[in-house]
XYZ file of N, CA and C in Angstrom:
765
model
N 203.247 83.218 -60.900
C 202.428 82.586 -59.863
C 201.281 83.516 -59.488
N 200.047 82.997 -59.459
C 198.898 83.798 -59.075
C 198.938 84.191 -57.611
N 198.117 85.202 -57.255
C 198.117 85.708 -55.884
C 197.744 84.606 -54.888
N 196.735 83.812 -55.224
C 196.281 82.758 -54.306
C 197.384 81.728 -54.078
N 198.056 81.334 -55.164
C 199.131 80.355 -55.036
C 200.311 80.929 -54.273
N 200.611 82.226 -54.502
C 201.717 82.870 -53.807
C 201.467 82.913 -52.310
N 200.241 83.294 -51.916
C 199.893 83.331 -50.493
C 200.034 81.957 -49.873
N 199.528 80.923 -50.570
C 199.609 79.568 -50.040
C 201.062 79.141 -49.871
N 201.937 79.478 -50.850
C 203.348 79.113 -50.765
C 204.035 79.818 -49.606
N 203.738 81.102 -49.423
C 204.327 81.845 -48.315
C 203.907 81.269 -46.970
N 202.652 80.852 -46.872
C 202.175 80.280 -45.618
C 202.866 78.963 -45.312
N 203.143 78.173 -46.347
C 203.870 76.926 -46.132
C 205.267 77.208 -45.593
N 205.939 78.223 -46.187
C 207.275 78.602 -45.715
C 207.227 79.069 -44.271
N 206.264 79.942 -43.965
C 206.144 80.450 -42.599
C 205.871 79.328 -41.616
N 204.999 78.406 -42.004
C 204.670 77.297 -41.110
C 205.891 76.448 -40.849
N 206.768 76.322 -41.861
C 207.962 75.504 -41.690
C 209.010 76.144 -40.828
N 208.889 77.426 -40.555
C 209.876 78.117 -39.718
C 209.616 77.932 -38.238
N 208.529 77.326 -37.897
C 208.168 77.244 -36.496
C 208.751 76.066 -35.769
N 209.476 75.161 -36.512
C 210.126 74.054 -35.839
C 209.181 72.962 -35.402
N 208.157 72.682 -36.175
C 207.244 71.600 -35.819
C 205.829 72.094 -35.627
N 205.002 71.139 -35.245
C 203.592 71.454 -35.072
C 203.389 72.350 -33.856
N 202.592 73.428 -33.989
C 202.415 74.352 -32.861
C 201.787 73.664 -31.648
N 202.306 73.956 -30.485
C 201.787 73.403 -29.246
C 200.347 73.825 -29.033
N 199.485 72.863 -28.761
C 198.101 73.169 -28.436
C 197.154 73.217 -29.604
N 197.679 73.162 -30.835
C 196.828 73.136 -32.028
C 196.516 71.668 -32.343
N 195.251 71.319 -32.583
C 194.897 69.914 -32.797
C 195.553 69.335 -34.043
N 195.790 68.032 -34.015
C 196.370 67.339 -35.163
C 195.454 67.504 -36.378
N 196.089 67.658 -37.522
C 195.334 67.867 -38.745
C 195.143 69.328 -39.074
N 195.388 70.200 -38.092
C 195.295 71.643 -38.278
C 196.668 72.247 -38.023
N 196.810 73.529 -38.356
C 198.087 74.206 -38.148
C 197.807 75.681 -37.884
N 198.857 76.438 -37.604
C 198.721 77.873 -37.346
C 200.018 78.534 -37.766
N 199.931 79.552 -38.626
C 201.134 80.203 -39.130
C 201.651 81.275 -38.178
N 200.848 81.677 -37.214
C 201.289 82.653 -36.211
C 200.708 82.241 -34.858
N 201.171 81.119 -34.327
C 200.481 80.505 -33.188
C 200.787 81.146 -31.848
N 199.800 81.078 -30.964
C 200.029 81.262 -29.536
C 200.588 79.951 -29.003
N 201.509 80.023 -28.077
C 202.037 78.794 -27.479
C 201.116 78.376 -26.334
N 200.169 77.512 -26.674
C 199.194 77.056 -25.695
C 199.821 75.988 -24.806
N 199.572 76.094 -23.517
C 200.098 75.111 -22.576
C 199.045 74.815 -21.510
N 199.245 73.711 -20.809
C 198.396 73.397 -19.664
C 197.041 72.853 -20.050
N 196.110 72.983 -19.140
C 194.786 72.373 -19.277
C 193.940 73.066 -20.327
N 194.053 74.380 -20.437
C 193.146 75.148 -21.293
C 193.760 75.455 -22.651
N 194.016 74.415 -23.439
C 194.528 74.623 -24.788
C 193.565 74.009 -25.788
N 193.523 74.536 -27.008
C 192.533 74.072 -27.987
C 192.562 72.566 -28.228
N 193.745 71.975 -28.266
C 193.838 70.549 -28.588
C 193.207 69.649 -27.540
N 192.841 70.186 -26.392
C 192.164 69.380 -25.372
C 190.688 69.161 -25.693
N 190.187 69.850 -26.722
C 188.782 69.704 -27.101
C 188.659 68.781 -28.310
N 187.510 68.121 -28.408
C 187.310 67.082 -29.430
C 186.923 67.620 -30.797
N 186.076 68.646 -30.836
C 185.444 69.073 -32.079
C 185.979 70.433 -32.503
N 186.506 70.484 -33.724
C 187.092 71.727 -34.242
C 186.471 72.066 -35.585
N 186.375 73.366 -35.858
C 185.770 73.804 -37.101
C 186.351 75.118 -37.558
N 185.793 75.638 -38.618
C 186.287 76.874 -39.227
C 185.156 77.885 -39.354
N 185.534 79.153 -39.485
C 184.594 80.149 -40.005
C 185.275 80.856 -41.155
N 184.498 81.135 -42.202
C 185.088 81.597 -43.457
C 184.157 82.575 -44.160
N 184.747 83.281 -45.110
C 184.000 84.234 -45.940
C 184.564 84.167 -47.352
N 184.259 85.160 -48.153
C 184.733 85.179 -49.536
C 186.253 85.147 -49.625
N 186.938 85.605 -48.583
C 188.393 85.674 -48.614
C 189.047 84.292 -48.660
N 188.342 83.268 -48.253
C 188.878 81.904 -48.331
C 188.598 81.250 -49.680
N 187.799 81.887 -50.517
C 187.482 81.311 -51.815
C 186.644 80.051 -51.671
N 186.714 79.203 -52.690
C 185.956 77.941 -52.672
C 186.679 76.933 -51.782
N 185.972 76.388 -50.828
C 186.548 75.435 -49.874
C 186.227 74.015 -50.320
N 187.219 73.146 -50.261
C 187.023 71.730 -50.577
C 186.520 71.046 -49.310
N 185.206 70.993 -49.148
C 184.652 70.453 -47.915
C 184.756 68.933 -47.834
N 184.922 68.252 -48.944
C 185.183 66.809 -48.864
C 186.522 66.568 -48.166
N 187.541 67.321 -48.582
C 188.845 67.221 -47.930
C 188.761 67.703 -46.486
N 188.015 68.780 -46.263
C 187.869 69.304 -44.910
C 187.243 68.261 -43.985
N 186.196 67.600 -44.457
C 185.522 66.591 -43.641
C 186.462 65.430 -43.337
N 187.204 64.969 -44.342
C 188.157 63.873 -44.121
C 189.253 64.282 -43.152
N 189.606 65.568 -43.153
C 190.706 66.053 -42.319
C 190.319 66.458 -40.919
N 189.048 66.342 -40.557
C 188.661 66.612 -39.180
C 187.917 67.897 -38.937
N 187.527 68.617 -39.999
C 186.709 69.822 -39.813
C 185.302 69.373 -39.423
N 184.900 69.699 -38.190
C 183.642 69.195 -37.657
C 182.458 70.111 -37.845
N 182.701 71.368 -38.187
C 181.619 72.322 -38.441
C 182.189 73.529 -39.164
N 181.297 74.327 -39.734
C 181.718 75.552 -40.427
C 180.651 76.617 -40.267
N 181.092 77.814 -39.925
C 180.239 78.994 -39.963
C 180.701 79.859 -41.127
N 179.761 80.241 -41.995
C 180.084 81.002 -43.190
C 179.416 82.362 -43.147
N 180.170 83.375 -43.534
C 179.586 84.710 -43.595
C 178.542 84.762 -44.698
N 177.349 85.214 -44.349
C 176.267 85.327 -45.328
C 176.012 86.774 -45.711
N 175.909 87.645 -44.689
C 175.513 89.029 -44.949
C 176.252 89.987 -44.029
N 176.211 91.248 -44.428
C 176.780 92.335 -43.622
C 175.897 93.554 -43.803
N 175.565 94.212 -42.694
C 174.736 95.400 -42.775
C 173.397 95.099 -43.419
N 172.973 96.015 -44.323
C 171.690 95.829 -44.978
C 171.760 95.752 -46.480
N 173.022 95.641 -47.023
C 173.124 95.647 -48.479
C 174.280 94.821 -49.031
N 174.943 94.040 -48.177
C 176.047 93.208 -48.675
C 175.749 91.745 -48.403
N 175.884 90.927 -49.447
C 175.757 89.476 -49.329
C 177.066 88.851 -49.797
N 177.627 87.969 -48.998
C 178.917 87.364 -49.338
C 178.770 86.497 -50.591
N 179.582 86.757 -51.619
C 179.406 86.034 -52.890
C 179.785 84.560 -52.835
N 180.512 84.118 -51.782
C 180.898 82.712 -51.686
C 179.997 81.922 -50.750
N 179.014 82.568 -50.147
C 178.212 81.889 -49.131
C 177.483 80.674 -49.687
N 176.710 80.854 -50.736
C 175.907 79.740 -51.244
C 176.789 78.609 -51.765
N 177.861 78.951 -52.468
C 178.764 77.919 -52.995
C 179.334 77.071 -51.875
N 179.887 77.721 -50.847
C 180.516 76.962 -49.768
C 179.482 76.280 -48.870
N 178.331 76.893 -48.725
C 177.281 76.272 -47.919
C 176.821 74.968 -48.556
N 176.581 74.994 -49.865
C 176.143 73.788 -50.562
C 177.225 72.712 -50.524
N 178.494 73.120 -50.647
C 179.594 72.155 -50.592
C 179.691 71.511 -49.211
N 179.515 72.303 -48.171
C 179.559 71.764 -46.806
C 178.426 70.766 -46.586
N 177.234 71.117 -47.029
C 176.090 70.221 -46.851
C 176.295 68.908 -47.603
N 176.830 68.965 -48.820
C 177.093 67.735 -49.587
C 178.110 66.848 -48.879
N 179.089 67.480 -48.226
C 180.140 66.723 -47.542
C 179.729 66.263 -46.148
N 178.559 66.675 -45.697
C 178.099 66.270 -44.375
C 178.702 67.060 -43.234
N 179.234 68.249 -43.517
C 179.801 69.108 -42.472
C 178.695 70.036 -41.967
N 178.351 69.982 -40.678
C 177.342 70.913 -40.154
C 177.738 72.354 -40.430
N 176.815 73.122 -40.997
C 177.165 74.469 -41.453
C 176.121 75.469 -40.968
N 176.588 76.655 -40.641
C 175.707 77.740 -40.226
C 176.124 79.039 -40.883
N 175.277 80.046 -40.795
C 175.517 81.340 -41.427
C 175.642 82.424 -40.367
N 176.499 83.416 -40.645
C 176.593 84.540 -39.713
C 176.411 85.868 -40.420
N 175.931 86.841 -39.629
C 175.709 88.200 -40.103
C 176.640 89.138 -39.356
N 177.386 89.952 -40.104
C 178.256 90.954 -39.505
C 177.464 92.244 -39.326
N 177.301 92.650 -38.068
C 176.418 93.777 -37.757
C 177.071 95.111 -38.099
N 176.246 96.032 -38.583
C 176.685 97.343 -39.072
C 175.876 98.401 -38.342
N 176.537 99.330 -37.667
C 175.863 100.230 -36.729
C 175.182 101.432 -37.381
N 175.231 101.493 -38.704
C 174.541 102.565 -39.414
C 173.276 102.080 -40.112
N 172.819 100.913 -39.771
C 171.558 100.357 -40.269
C 170.722 99.912 -39.074
N 169.415 99.916 -39.233
C 168.572 99.466 -38.130
C 168.652 97.945 -38.002
N 168.351 97.469 -36.813
C 168.343 96.030 -36.577
C 167.301 95.341 -37.445
N 166.152 95.977 -37.622
C 165.096 95.379 -38.446
C 165.565 95.179 -39.890
N 166.210 96.199 -40.465
C 166.714 96.089 -41.834
C 167.711 94.940 -41.966
N 168.610 94.858 -40.996
C 169.669 93.862 -41.082
C 169.135 92.447 -40.885
N 168.221 92.288 -39.956
C 167.638 90.966 -39.739
C 166.893 90.499 -40.988
N 166.140 91.407 -41.601
C 165.397 91.029 -42.800
C 166.350 90.713 -43.953
N 167.444 91.450 -44.055
C 168.435 91.199 -45.097
C 169.020 89.791 -44.946
N 169.322 89.429 -43.704
C 169.840 88.082 -43.425
C 168.800 87.023 -43.794
N 167.581 87.217 -43.336
C 166.502 86.260 -43.609
C 166.295 86.080 -45.111
N 166.405 87.176 -45.864
C 166.215 87.120 -47.314
C 167.300 86.299 -48.023
N 168.456 86.127 -47.372
C 169.577 85.470 -48.038
C 169.949 84.110 -47.450
N 169.388 83.758 -46.322
C 169.762 82.497 -45.669
C 168.526 81.625 -45.497
N 168.389 80.583 -46.306
C 167.223 79.703 -46.178
C 167.298 78.871 -44.909
N 166.141 78.474 -44.412
C 166.066 77.566 -43.270
C 166.086 76.139 -43.808
N 167.166 75.412 -43.518
C 167.327 74.056 -44.038
C 167.543 73.073 -42.896
N 166.986 71.868 -43.009
C 167.196 70.844 -41.972
C 168.682 70.557 -41.776
N 169.101 70.481 -40.516
C 170.480 70.142 -40.190
C 171.416 71.311 -40.052
N 170.988 72.511 -40.446
C 171.869 73.674 -40.337
C 172.075 74.079 -38.881
N 173.244 74.641 -38.611
C 173.521 75.200 -37.297
C 172.684 76.465 -37.097
N 172.491 76.884 -35.852
C 171.731 78.122 -35.622
C 172.405 79.320 -36.289
N 171.641 80.322 -36.675
C 172.236 81.529 -37.248
C 173.062 82.267 -36.198
N 173.979 83.088 -36.676
C 174.908 83.783 -35.775
C 174.828 85.286 -36.005
N 174.763 86.035 -34.909
C 174.907 87.489 -34.937
C 176.324 87.826 -34.506
N 177.107 88.384 -35.417
C 178.492 88.782 -35.159
C 178.494 90.267 -34.814
N 178.757 90.578 -33.537
C 178.810 91.973 -33.092
C 180.197 92.289 -32.561
N 180.863 93.199 -33.237
C 182.165 93.714 -32.823
C 182.272 95.110 -33.426
N 183.231 95.893 -32.963
C 183.363 97.232 -33.531
C 183.938 97.146 -34.928
N 183.266 97.772 -35.896
C 183.742 97.751 -37.283
C 184.530 99.019 -37.576
N 185.653 99.164 -36.890
C 186.457 100.371 -36.994
C 187.120 100.567 -38.344
N 187.168 99.501 -39.167
C 187.803 99.624 -40.472
C 186.832 100.082 -41.559
N 185.574 100.242 -41.190
C 184.598 100.662 -42.180
C 184.874 102.092 -42.627
N 184.899 102.347 -43.930
C 185.136 103.722 -44.405
C 183.905 104.615 -44.274
N 182.740 104.017 -44.031
C 181.511 104.807 -44.060
C 180.739 104.830 -42.744
N 181.113 103.979 -41.779
C 180.359 103.932 -40.528
C 181.295 103.701 -39.356
N 181.506 104.748 -38.564
C 182.370 104.645 -37.388
C 181.572 104.797 -36.099
N 180.259 104.629 -36.184
C 179.418 104.804 -34.998
C 179.746 103.785 -33.916
N 179.707 104.248 -32.657
C 179.833 103.360 -31.499
C 178.709 103.712 -30.533
N 177.528 103.126 -30.740
C 176.399 103.455 -29.876
C 176.676 103.068 -28.430
N 175.952 103.655 -27.480
C 176.121 103.281 -26.074
C 175.677 101.840 -25.839
N 176.164 101.227 -24.760
C 175.862 99.810 -24.504
C 174.375 99.474 -24.509
N 173.559 100.339 -23.927
C 172.124 100.056 -23.875
C 171.534 99.963 -25.282
N 171.998 100.841 -26.170
C 171.519 100.812 -27.555
C 172.018 99.570 -28.275
N 173.281 99.242 -28.077
C 173.841 98.031 -28.693
C 173.012 96.814 -28.320
N 172.734 96.678 -27.028
C 171.999 95.485 -26.579
C 170.545 95.503 -27.040
N 169.911 96.666 -27.036
C 168.507 96.714 -27.457
C 168.377 96.416 -28.947
N 169.314 96.918 -29.766
C 169.296 96.613 -31.193
C 169.604 95.135 -31.433
N 170.552 94.616 -30.669
C 170.865 93.186 -30.785
C 169.641 92.340 -30.483
N 168.893 92.724 -29.470
C 167.720 91.944 -29.086
C 166.656 91.962 -30.181
N 166.483 93.088 -30.842
C 165.537 93.156 -31.960
C 165.953 92.180 -33.054
N 167.233 92.212 -33.410
C 167.759 91.309 -34.434
C 167.580 89.856 -34.010
N 167.961 89.541 -32.791
C 167.878 88.168 -32.298
C 166.435 87.667 -32.267
N 165.536 88.518 -31.843
C 164.125 88.118 -31.771
C 163.554 87.841 -33.157
N 163.931 88.660 -34.142
C 163.431 88.439 -35.498
C 163.940 87.112 -36.069
N 165.215 86.806 -35.816
C 165.755 85.545 -36.315
C 165.172 84.349 -35.562
N 164.948 84.508 -34.265
C 164.332 83.420 -33.495
C 162.946 83.108 -34.028
N 162.170 84.142 -34.318
C 160.816 83.943 -34.835
C 160.846 83.277 -36.207
N 161.820 83.638 -37.034
C 161.857 83.103 -38.398
C 162.405 81.687 -38.457
N 163.510 81.436 -37.742
C 164.181 80.139 -37.847
C 163.747 79.140 -36.774
N 163.036 79.627 -35.768
C 162.545 78.727 -34.733
C 163.571 78.324 -33.704
N 164.716 78.985 -33.693
C 165.764 78.701 -32.703
C 166.488 79.993 -32.345
N 166.993 80.058 -31.125
C 167.771 81.227 -30.737
C 169.092 81.255 -31.484
N 169.469 82.419 -32.000
C 170.775 82.536 -32.651
C 171.917 82.446 -31.637
N 173.088 82.234 -32.180
C 174.344 82.300 -31.428
C 174.863 83.737 -31.522
N 175.538 84.207 -30.479
C 176.144 85.539 -30.503
C 177.662 85.401 -30.524
N 178.301 85.979 -31.541
C 179.762 86.030 -31.623
C 180.228 87.415 -31.216
N 181.317 87.463 -30.429
C 181.887 88.766 -30.091
C 183.327 88.613 -29.630
N 183.978 89.760 -29.439
C 185.368 89.815 -28.987
C 185.420 90.429 -27.589
N 186.569 90.325 -26.937
C 186.668 90.699 -25.529
C 186.400 92.188 -25.308
N 186.895 93.054 -26.170
C 186.670 94.483 -25.965
C 185.191 94.820 -26.087
N 184.540 94.259 -27.095
C 183.121 94.529 -27.301
C 182.292 93.935 -26.164
N 182.647 92.731 -25.759
C 181.967 92.046 -24.651
C 181.976 92.891 -23.384
N 183.151 93.424 -23.051
C 183.291 94.198 -21.819
C 182.614 95.559 -21.923
N 182.835 96.269 -23.030
C 182.292 97.618 -23.169
C 180.768 97.630 -23.201
N 180.186 96.570 -23.756
C 178.733 96.550 -23.942
C 178.014 95.564 -23.025
N 178.763 94.945 -22.109
C 178.190 94.019 -21.130
C 177.242 93.035 -21.811
N 177.797 92.332 -22.779
C 176.978 91.483 -23.637
C 176.307 90.329 -22.884
N 176.870 89.934 -21.763
C 176.250 88.859 -20.977
C 174.855 89.223 -20.498
N 174.548 90.532 -20.477
C 173.233 90.968 -20.027
C 172.119 90.600 -21.017
N 172.509 90.145 -22.229
C 171.491 89.717 -23.185
C 170.799 88.438 -22.737
N 171.435 87.705 -21.835
C 170.753 86.565 -21.238
C 171.124 85.225 -21.826
N 170.156 84.357 -21.931
C 170.374 82.936 -22.192
C 170.542 82.654 -23.684
N 171.726 82.967 -24.190
C 172.086 82.650 -25.563
C 173.376 81.842 -25.565
N 173.580 81.108 -26.636
C 174.879 80.468 -26.827
C 175.857 81.533 -27.325
N 177.026 81.608 -26.681
C 178.035 82.591 -27.063
C 179.211 81.920 -27.747
N 179.687 82.596 -28.775
C 180.884 82.193 -29.515
C 181.891 83.319 -29.277
N 182.961 83.021 -28.544
C 183.864 84.055 -28.068
C 185.225 83.971 -28.745
N 185.733 85.132 -29.138
C 187.075 85.216 -29.706
C 188.076 85.423 -28.573
N 189.091 84.551 -28.526
C 190.166 84.685 -27.543
C 191.393 83.998 -28.127
N 192.276 84.787 -28.757
C 193.388 84.204 -29.507
C 194.704 84.200 -28.720
N 194.698 84.698 -27.498
C 195.922 84.710 -26.695
C 195.709 84.091 -25.321
N 194.539 83.537 -25.076
C 194.241 82.919 -23.795
C 192.891 82.237 -23.851
N 192.691 81.302 -22.941
C 191.420 80.581 -22.886
C 190.302 81.531 -22.459
N 189.075 81.352 -22.972
C 187.974 82.232 -22.570
C 187.773 82.326 -21.058
N 188.034 81.236 -20.342
C 187.877 81.269 -18.891
C 188.817 82.274 -18.245
N 189.960 82.514 -18.876
C 190.925 83.493 -18.359
C 190.651 84.879 -18.933
N 190.398 84.947 -20.232
C 190.248 86.239 -20.902
C 188.955 86.941 -20.508
N 187.863 86.178 -20.370
C 186.548 86.769 -20.126
C 186.156 86.768 -18.643
N 187.094 86.452 -17.785
C 186.848 86.551 -16.349
C 185.685 85.701 -15.882
N 184.877 86.276 -15.019
C 183.761 85.527 -14.456
C 182.622 85.310 -15.418
N 182.629 86.009 -16.560
C 181.543 85.889 -17.545
C 182.053 85.099 -18.757
N 182.444 83.858 -18.524
C 183.095 83.112 -19.592
C 182.232 81.967 -20.125
N 180.943 82.026 -19.920
C 180.073 80.989 -20.470
C 180.155 81.025 -21.993
N 180.526 79.900 -22.577
C 180.697 79.891 -24.025
C 180.356 78.520 -24.589
N 179.938 78.520 -25.867
C 179.667 77.283 -26.584
C 180.713 77.039 -27.659
N 181.159 78.116 -28.329
C 182.224 78.019 -29.324
C 183.329 79.008 -28.961
N 184.560 78.616 -29.264
C 185.732 79.448 -28.971
C 186.558 79.583 -30.250
N 186.727 80.824 -30.708
C 187.627 81.104 -31.830
C 189.017 81.359 -31.253
N 189.946 80.439 -31.515
C 191.245 80.522 -30.843
C 192.383 81.001 -31.736
N 192.155 81.150 -33.030
C 193.158 81.774 -33.878
C 192.511 82.291 -35.150
N 193.099 83.354 -35.687
C 192.681 83.882 -36.971
C 193.699 83.607 -38.062
N 194.732 82.830 -37.745
C 195.805 82.533 -38.701
C 195.992 81.026 -38.845
N 194.908 80.289 -38.724
C 194.991 78.845 -38.777
C 195.098 78.297 -40.188
N 195.436 77.024 -40.263
C 195.394 76.265 -41.506
C 194.504 75.059 -41.269
N 193.647 74.782 -42.230
C 192.706 73.670 -42.101
C 192.631 72.904 -43.409
N 192.380 71.606 -43.355
C 192.248 70.829 -44.587
C 191.150 71.389 -45.483
N 191.443 71.466 -46.760
C 190.458 71.920 -47.726
C 190.403 73.419 -47.937
N 191.204 74.172 -47.174
C 191.169 75.636 -47.249
C 192.525 76.154 -47.710
N 192.532 76.953 -48.771
C 193.761 77.611 -49.220
C 193.977 78.873 -48.397
N 195.131 78.979 -47.768
C 195.439 80.178 -47.007
C 194.913 80.128 -45.590
N 195.086 81.227 -44.859
C 194.709 81.262 -43.444
C 193.204 81.272 -43.255
N 192.778 80.720 -42.120
C 191.357 80.663 -41.788
C 191.211 80.649 -40.273
N 190.108 81.177 -39.778
C 189.833 81.145 -38.346
C 189.548 79.706 -37.910
N 190.119 79.313 -36.769
C 189.858 77.996 -36.188
C 189.065 78.162 -34.894
N 188.167 77.220 -34.672
C 187.257 77.278 -33.528
C 187.096 75.888 -32.927
N 186.629 75.855 -31.686
C 186.315 74.577 -31.071
C 184.984 74.668 -30.336
N 184.388 73.505 -30.136
C 183.140 73.384 -29.390
C 183.456 73.029 -27.951
N 182.700 73.616 -27.031
C 182.941 73.419 -25.604
C 182.258 72.131 -25.125
N 182.895 71.005 -25.416
C 182.339 69.735 -24.977
C 182.996 68.572 -25.681
N 182.587 67.381 -25.315
C 183.116 66.159 -25.901
C 182.407 65.847 -27.217
N 182.868 64.810 -27.904
C 182.203 64.370 -29.129
C 180.764 63.967 -28.845
N 180.557 63.296 -27.734
C 179.202 62.882 -27.362
C 178.324 64.094 -27.094
N 178.859 65.090 -26.388
C 178.096 66.308 -26.114
C 177.811 67.081 -27.403
N 178.730 67.034 -28.348
C 178.511 67.689 -29.641
C 177.324 67.062 -30.369
N 177.279 65.724 -30.371
C 176.154 65.049 -31.031
C 174.836 65.423 -30.374
N 174.828 65.494 -29.069
C 173.611 65.892 -28.355
C 173.244 67.338 -28.646
N 174.248 68.213 -28.728
C 173.995 69.622 -29.019
C 173.386 69.774 -30.409
N 173.921 69.026 -31.381
C 173.374 69.081 -32.728
C 171.931 68.606 -32.745
N 171.627 67.543 -32.023
C 170.245 67.025 -31.969
C 169.297 68.072 -31.421
N 169.795 68.862 -30.464
C 168.929 69.845 -29.803
C 168.829 71.158 -30.575
N 169.884 71.517 -31.324
C 169.944 72.880 -31.855
C 170.038 72.982 -33.372
N 170.409 71.911 -34.059
C 170.405 71.947 -35.525
C 168.977 71.682 -36.001
N 168.594 72.293 -37.086
C 167.218 72.161 -37.575
C 166.925 70.745 -38.035
């Protein structure tokens, strides 16, 4: 059995050990290591759900994903100033053919200038009608073997602003900012101002995890999800609004 098939088989076994569909996970999706969501603030209370993926998910069957309820996808395009995800174009084209709104994200690297990284992203991500806004993913990259820098908050935000401004000028829309709770708090990311935020919170709702600064447009609620059309685990996300609000948001923010 190949590695990909083995991983998929193990995930099926693990999912079957949970005694049914995980509480709070929307129908059509699953989670192999779920948080037990309860009450008003659980993912299944939202209408629109999507995925974010990179080369680790391989080729995604977006026709199956669209039929199964995947409402959007963010795909990793670039990292730092010299890495381009080898599955980005393949999965991006597949998503567009299937009618799944798709966007690209850049994983920020603290040993490159913001100008270099923004240009690297621009060089690899075309501006196409209907695409979601570009995403700046800022979190600590502590697993990097070559860059362990942790600049002070003022530097983080000033570099982020350079990157964001370059992408706004090129694509004609403000990018989305993705981050995690530790990075958000340490760098006071809300001070960047009027941007759409995509927040990671896998053990609690953003309104609880991010305290008084919980303004968000997208919420990543698990990193161990299962979604139609995807082999193996994938991040699951939801949009902060109804189906009607999603359509309006796309009209306003998709190219």
